[in-house]
């Protein structure tokens, strides 16, 4: 016993792996602890059960706004790392939104377009003056629309991709002049490649066209954060925030969701937090705005909407399994130990799902949940 205790005491990696192996017990406790608002559809609780049992998420929130405006919500799990010993998750518990944050950035850009303060064809260099002597002349051709569509030439996996996981140069928002020194990964508008750098630059565009006020201040005021739970996050947990089901199994065992990313730099790409209710309410308002809005797809991009894939519109991904069934738009996100998802149907219904874990088989597990939601939102058309 002394030898075993000593081994786990000095070996953080072994402790973390042992903790992971206890997940089935924690999942069972969480799956039994589901609370829903009155008259909520049964399928909301079913999705939380699936998340807990199959997608490594012992704590979850889901909110659903019906097309008629009626609001429902369910929650399960515990705020802290240890079940039963910590407070239960409620509808007010804070989760990080990860890349679902991009909806606010896209919506703010599209508002500027509708106000006539820029166009989708406006060149980035016309807004950000630091880009004045690019070694790759294709940088001069990057447009607002290409940034929205993830088609601006930034390959997130290249040395110049500036992916949020530490790949590439520190470019945005503090060293934008470095855009003069990068080589694009591909010809702008020739293909789609998901880019956090692109959305950081869109955040800078929002700032520049609002008298250089900080992006975070502009968004907080424009979207009424004072009347909601929404807040931009920093590199530390908030008091009302759920813990995340992630442990470092590498050699150091020290990395965590709070220190692995520069959240101030990621504000316009992955910097928001709040609960599922406020997420659904805000997105519901965005989706009801005149076009172009977060549901608008670009006519310039040909997509196979029968596949759940990176087929981006100006803010979301469209999915339609068959021509005679309605379309769903979704936007998802993920960080170490958390996942987020928003889905909108053609009638204006909105589903927001926040989880403190992510599936081991990331894409497959996430797509399964999207399909579960689609089955409940779809209607026959024609």
Coordinates of C-alpha atoms in Angstrom, one line a residue:
X1 CA 0.0 0.0 0.0
X2 CA 2.8 2.4 0.8
X3 CA 4.5 1.6 -2.5
X4 CA 1.3 2.1 -4.5
X5 CA 0.5 5.3 -2.6
X6 CA 3.9 6.7 -3.2
X7 CA 3.8 5.8 -6.9
X8 CA 0.6 7.8 -7.5
X9 CA 1.8 10.6 -5.2
X10 CA 4.9 11.3 -7.3
X11 CA 3.5 10.4 -10.7
X12 CA 1.0 13.0 -11.8
X13 CA 0.4 11.3 -15.2
X14 CA -0.6 8.1 -13.5
X15 CA -3.0 9.9 -11.2
X16 CA -4.6 11.6 -14.1
X17 CA -5.0 8.3 -16.0
X18 CA -6.5 6.7 -12.9
X19 CA -9.0 9.6 -12.6
X20 CA -10.0 9.1 -16.2
X21 CA -10.8 5.5 -15.6
X22 CA -13.4 6.5 -13.0
X23 CA -15.4 8.3 -15.6
X24 CA -18.2 5.6 -15.9
X25 CA -19.0 6.1 -12.3
X26 CA -19.1 9.8 -12.5
X27 CA -21.1 9.6 -15.7
X28 CA -23.7 7.4 -14.1
X29 CA -24.1 9.8 -11.2
X30 CA -24.5 12.8 -13.5
X31 CA -26.9 11.0 -15.9
X32 CA -29.2 10.4 -13.0
X33 CA -29.1 14.0 -11.9
X34 CA -31.1 15.8 -14.7
X35 CA -33.3 18.7 -13.9
X36 CA -35.6 20.3 -16.5
X37 CA -38.1 23.2 -16.6
X38 CA -41.8 22.4 -16.7
X39 CA -43.1 20.8 -19.9
X40 CA -39.7 20.5 -21.5
X41 CA -39.5 18.1 -24.4
X42 CA -38.1 14.7 -23.3
X43 CA -35.4 14.8 -26.0
X44 CA -33.6 17.6 -24.2
X45 CA -32.9 15.3 -21.3
X46 CA -32.1 12.5 -23.7
X47 CA -29.3 14.6 -25.2
X48 CA -27.8 15.4 -21.8
X49 CA -27.9 11.7 -20.9
X50 CA -26.1 10.9 -24.1
X51 CA -23.5 13.6 -23.5
X52 CA -22.8 12.2 -20.0
X53 CA -22.7 8.6 -21.0
X54 CA -20.8 8.8 -24.3
X55 CA -19.1 12.2 -24.7
X56 CA -17.1 12.6 -21.5
X57 CA -19.3 15.4 -20.3
X58 CA -20.4 14.9 -16.7
X59 CA -22.0 18.4 -16.5
X60 CA -24.2 19.9 -19.2
X61 CA -26.8 22.6 -20.0
X62 CA -29.3 22.6 -22.9
X63 CA -31.8 25.4 -23.8
X64 CA -34.4 25.3 -26.5
X65 CA -36.5 28.2 -27.8
X66 CA -39.4 26.9 -29.9
X67 CA -40.4 28.7 -33.1
X68 CA -43.3 30.2 -31.1
X69 CA -40.8 31.6 -28.6
X70 CA -41.5 29.2 -25.7
X71 CA -38.3 28.6 -23.7
X72 CA -37.2 25.2 -22.2
X73 CA -34.0 24.1 -20.4
X74 CA -32.4 21.1 -18.8
X75 CA -29.2 20.7 -16.7
X76 CA -27.3 17.8 -15.2
X77 CA -24.1 17.1 -13.2
X78 CA -22.1 19.0 -10.7
X79 CA -20.1 22.3 -10.8
X80 CA -16.9 20.9 -9.2
X81 CA -14.6 18.0 -10.1
X82 CA -16.1 15.6 -7.6
X83 CA -19.8 14.5 -7.9
X84 CA -22.1 14.8 -5.0
X85 CA -19.4 16.7 -3.0
X86 CA -20.0 19.9 -5.1
X87 CA -23.0 22.0 -6.0
X88 CA -25.3 20.8 -8.7
X89 CA -25.2 22.6 -12.1
X90 CA -28.2 25.0 -12.5
X91 CA -29.5 27.0 -15.4
X92 CA -27.3 29.9 -14.2
X93 CA -24.0 28.0 -14.1
X94 CA -21.3 29.5 -16.3
X95 CA -19.7 27.6 -19.2
X96 CA -17.1 28.7 -21.8
X97 CA -18.5 29.1 -25.3
X98 CA -15.3 28.4 -27.2
X99 CA -15.7 29.0 -30.9
X100 CA -19.5 29.7 -30.7
X101 CA -18.1 33.2 -29.7
X102 CA -17.6 33.7 -33.5
X103 CA -21.3 34.3 -33.9
X104 CA -21.0 37.6 -32.1
X105 CA -18.1 38.7 -34.3
X106 CA -19.8 37.7 -37.5
X107 CA -23.1 39.3 -36.5
X108 CA -21.3 42.6 -35.6
X109 CA -19.5 42.6 -39.0
X110 CA -22.8 42.0 -40.8
X111 CA -24.4 44.8 -38.9
X112 CA -21.5 47.1 -40.2
X113 CA -22.3 45.9 -43.7
X114 CA -26.0 46.7 -43.4
X115 CA -25.1 50.1 -41.9
X116 CA -23.0 50.8 -45.1
X117 CA -19.8 51.2 -43.1
X118 CA -18.1 48.5 -45.1
X119 CA -19.0 45.8 -47.7
X120 CA -18.3 42.2 -47.9
X121 CA -15.8 43.0 -50.7
X122 CA -13.9 45.5 -48.6
X123 CA -10.3 44.7 -48.4
X124 CA -8.8 44.0 -45.0
X125 CA -5.9 46.4 -45.9
X126 CA -8.3 49.2 -46.3
X127 CA -9.3 48.9 -42.6
X128 CA -6.0 47.8 -41.0
X129 CA -3.3 50.3 -41.9
X130 CA -0.5 48.3 -40.4
X131 CA -0.7 45.9 -43.4
X132 CA 1.2 48.2 -45.8
X133 CA 4.2 46.2 -47.2
X134 CA 3.2 42.5 -47.4
X135 CA 5.9 40.2 -48.8
X136 CA 3.0 38.0 -50.0
X137 CA 1.0 40.3 -52.2
X138 CA -2.0 38.1 -52.0
X139 CA -2.6 39.5 -48.5
X140 CA -3.7 42.7 -50.2
X141 CA -6.6 40.7 -51.8
X142 CA -8.1 39.4 -48.5
X143 CA -11.7 40.6 -48.1
X144 CA -14.2 40.8 -45.2
X145 CA -16.3 38.0 -46.9
X146 CA -13.3 35.7 -47.2
X147 CA -12.5 36.1 -43.5
X148 CA -16.1 35.3 -42.5
X149 CA -16.1 32.2 -44.8
X150 CA -12.6 31.0 -43.6
X151 CA -11.3 31.4 -47.1
X152 CA -8.7 34.1 -46.6
X153 CA -5.6 32.0 -47.2
X154 CA -4.7 31.2 -43.6
X155 CA -3.8 27.5 -43.1
X156 CA -4.2 26.9 -39.4
X157 CA -1.7 24.1 -39.5
X158 CA 1.1 26.0 -41.1
X159 CA 3.8 27.9 -39.3
X160 CA 1.9 31.1 -40.3
X161 CA -1.5 29.8 -39.4
X162 CA -1.6 31.3 -35.9
X163 CA -3.7 28.5 -34.6
X164 CA -4.9 29.0 -31.0
X165 CA -3.0 25.9 -29.9
X166 CA 0.3 27.6 -30.2
X167 CA 1.1 27.0 -33.8
X168 CA 2.6 29.9 -35.7
X169 CA 3.5 33.5 -35.0
X170 CA 1.9 35.8 -32.5
X171 CA 0.1 38.0 -34.9
X172 CA -3.3 39.1 -33.7
X173 CA -4.2 41.3 -32.0
X174 CA -0.9 42.6 -30.6
X175 CA 1.5 42.2 -33.6
X176 CA -0.7 42.8 -36.7
X177 CA 2.2 44.3 -38.6
X178 CA 3.5 40.7 -38.8
X179 CA 1.0 40.1 -41.5
X180 CA 3.5 41.9 -43.7
X181 CA 5.9 39.1 -43.2
X182 CA 3.8 35.9 -43.6
X183 CA 3.1 33.7 -46.6
X184 CA -0.5 32.6 -47.1
X185 CA -1.2 28.9 -47.1
X186 CA -3.3 29.1 -50.3
X187 CA -4.8 31.5 -52.7
X188 CA -7.6 33.5 -51.1
X189 CA -11.1 32.2 -52.0
X190 CA -9.7 29.0 -53.5
X191 CA -10.7 26.7 -50.6
X192 CA -12.0 26.7 -47.0
X193 CA -9.6 26.4 -44.0
X194 CA -10.9 27.1 -40.5
X195 CA -9.1 30.1 -39.1
X196 CA -9.1 31.7 -35.7
X197 CA -6.6 34.3 -37.0
X198 CA -9.3 35.4 -39.5
X199 CA -11.8 36.0 -36.8
X200 CA -9.3 37.8 -34.6
X201 CA -8.8 40.1 -37.6
X202 CA -12.5 40.6 -37.9
X203 CA -12.6 41.6 -34.3
X204 CA -10.0 44.2 -35.1
X205 CA -12.1 45.5 -38.0
X206 CA -15.0 45.9 -35.5
X207 CA -12.7 47.8 -33.2
X208 CA -11.2 50.1 -35.9
X209 CA -14.7 51.1 -37.2
X210 CA -15.8 52.0 -33.7
X211 CA -13.1 54.6 -33.0
X212 CA -10.6 52.0 -31.9
X213 CA -12.6 51.0 -28.8
X214 CA -11.7 47.6 -27.5
X215 CA -13.6 44.8 -29.2
X216 CA -14.7 43.4 -25.9
X217 CA -16.3 46.8 -24.8
X218 CA -18.1 47.2 -28.1
X219 CA -19.6 43.7 -28.0
X220 CA -20.6 43.9 -24.4
X221 CA -22.4 47.2 -25.0
X222 CA -23.9 46.3 -28.3
X223 CA -25.4 43.0 -27.1
X224 CA -26.5 44.0 -23.6
X225 CA -24.1 41.8 -21.6
X226 CA -25.0 43.8 -18.4
X227 CA -28.5 42.2 -18.5
X228 CA -27.2 38.6 -19.1
X229 CA -24.6 36.2 -17.8
X230 CA -22.3 36.8 -20.7
X231 CA -18.7 37.8 -19.9
X232 CA -15.4 37.6 -21.7
X233 CA -13.1 35.1 -19.9
X234 CA -9.5 35.4 -18.8
X235 CA -6.8 32.9 -17.9
X236 CA -8.5 31.9 -14.6
X237 CA -11.8 30.3 -13.6
X238 CA -14.7 32.5 -12.6
X239 CA -16.5 31.8 -9.3
X240 CA -19.8 30.7 -10.9
X241 CA -18.0 28.6 -13.6
X242 CA -18.3 24.8 -14.0
X243 CA -15.1 22.8 -13.8
X244 CA -13.9 21.0 -16.9
X245 CA -13.5 17.3 -17.5
X246 CA -9.9 17.4 -18.8
X247 CA -6.7 16.1 -17.3
X248 CA -3.2 16.4 -18.8
X249 CA -1.7 13.0 -19.5
X250 CA 1.5 14.2 -21.0
X251 CA 4.9 14.3 -19.2
X252 CA 4.4 17.5 -17.3
X253 CA 0.8 17.2 -16.2
X254 CA 0.5 20.9 -15.7
X255 CA -1.4 22.2 -18.7
X256 CA -5.0 23.1 -18.2
X257 CA -7.8 25.0 -19.9
X258 CA -7.1 28.1 -18.0
X259 CA -3.4 28.5 -18.9
X260 CA -3.2 26.8 -22.2
X261 CA -4.6 29.7 -24.2
X262 CA -4.3 33.5 -24.4
X263 CA -8.0 34.3 -23.9
X264 CA -7.5 38.0 -24.3
X265 CA -6.0 37.5 -27.8
X266 CA -8.8 35.0 -28.5
X267 CA -11.6 37.3 -27.5
X268 CA -13.3 37.6 -30.9
X269 CA -12.7 33.9 -31.7
X270 CA -13.3 32.0 -28.5
X271 CA -13.5 34.4 -25.6
X272 CA -17.1 34.3 -24.3
X273 CA -18.8 32.6 -21.5
X274 CA -22.3 32.4 -20.0
X275 CA -25.1 29.9 -19.7
X276 CA -27.1 28.1 -22.3
X277 CA -30.3 30.1 -21.8
X278 CA -28.5 33.4 -22.6
X279 CA -26.7 31.8 -25.5
X280 CA -30.0 30.7 -27.0
X281 CA -31.7 34.0 -26.4
X282 CA -28.9 36.1 -28.0
X283 CA -28.6 33.8 -31.0
X284 CA -32.4 33.8 -31.4
X285 CA -32.3 37.6 -31.9
X286 CA -29.3 37.4 -34.3
X287 CA -31.1 34.8 -36.5
X288 CA -34.2 37.0 -36.8
X289 CA -32.3 40.0 -38.2
X290 CA -32.6 41.0 -41.8
X291 CA -30.2 39.4 -44.2
X292 CA -27.3 39.1 -44.4
X293 CA -27.4 37.5 -41.0
X294 CA -25.8 34.6 -39.2
X295 CA -27.9 32.2 -41.3
X296 CA -26.8 33.6 -44.7
X297 CA -24.8 31.4 -47.0
X298 CA -22.5 32.9 -49.7
X299 CA -23.6 32.2 -53.3
X300 CA -19.9 32.1 -54.2
X301 CA -19.3 28.9 -52.3
X302 CA -20.7 25.6 -53.5
X303 CA -21.5 23.2 -50.6
X304 CA -22.9 19.8 -50.2
X305 CA -25.4 20.5 -47.4
X306 CA -26.3 16.8 -47.1
X307 CA -22.9 16.3 -45.3
X308 CA -22.0 17.6 -41.9
X309 CA -18.7 19.3 -42.8
X310 CA -16.8 22.5 -42.8
X311 CA -19.1 24.2 -45.3
X312 CA -19.3 27.6 -43.8
X313 CA -21.8 30.4 -44.5
X314 CA -21.1 33.9 -43.0
X315 CA -21.4 32.5 -39.5
X316 CA -22.8 28.9 -39.4
X317 CA -22.8 25.6 -41.3
X318 CA -25.9 24.5 -43.1
X319 CA -27.2 20.9 -43.0
X320 CA -30.1 19.4 -44.9
X321 CA -30.2 15.6 -45.0
X322 CA -32.7 15.5 -47.9
X323 CA -34.2 18.0 -50.3
X324 CA -37.7 17.5 -48.9
X325 CA -36.6 18.1 -45.3
X326 CA -35.9 21.5 -43.7
X327 CA -32.4 22.9 -43.2
X328 CA -30.6 23.3 -39.9
X329 CA -27.7 25.7 -39.3
X330 CA -25.2 25.0 -36.6
X331 CA -22.1 26.5 -35.0
X332 CA -20.0 24.4 -32.6
X333 CA -16.8 24.8 -30.6
X334 CA -14.4 22.9 -28.4
X335 CA -11.5 23.5 -26.1
X336 CA -9.6 21.2 -23.7
X337 CA -12.4 19.6 -21.7
X338 CA -15.4 21.4 -23.1
X339 CA -17.7 21.6 -26.1
X340 CA -20.4 24.0 -27.3
X341 CA -23.1 23.8 -30.0
X342 CA -25.9 26.1 -31.3
X343 CA -28.4 24.8 -33.8
X344 CA -31.2 26.9 -35.6
X345 CA -34.0 25.5 -37.6
X346 CA -35.8 27.2 -40.6
X347 CA -38.7 28.2 -38.4
X348 CA -36.6 30.1 -35.9
X349 CA -36.2 27.5 -33.2
X350 CA -32.9 27.5 -31.4
X351 CA -31.0 24.8 -29.4
X352 CA -28.0 25.7 -27.3
X353 CA -25.9 22.9 -25.7
X354 CA -22.9 23.5 -23.3
X355 CA -20.8 20.7 -21.9
X356 CA -17.8 20.4 -19.7
X357 CA -16.2 17.7 -21.7
X358 CA -15.7 16.5 -25.3
X359 CA -15.9 13.1 -26.9
X360 CA -12.8 10.9 -27.3
X361 CA -13.7 10.5 -31.0
X362 CA -14.2 14.2 -31.4
X363 CA -15.8 14.6 -34.8
X364 CA -17.9 11.4 -34.7
X365 CA -19.2 12.1 -31.2
X366 CA -20.0 15.7 -32.0
X367 CA -21.8 14.8 -35.3
X368 CA -23.9 12.2 -33.5
X369 CA -25.3 14.9 -31.2
X370 CA -25.9 17.2 -34.2
X371 CA -27.9 14.5 -35.8
X372 CA -29.9 13.8 -32.7
X373 CA -30.9 17.5 -32.6
X374 CA -31.7 17.6 -36.3
X375 CA -34.1 14.7 -35.9
X376 CA -36.2 16.8 -33.5
X377 CA -35.9 20.1 -35.4
X378 CA -36.5 18.9 -39.0
X379 CA -39.8 19.3 -40.8
X380 CA -41.0 18.2 -44.2
X381 CA -41.1 20.9 -46.8
X382 CA -42.6 21.2 -50.2

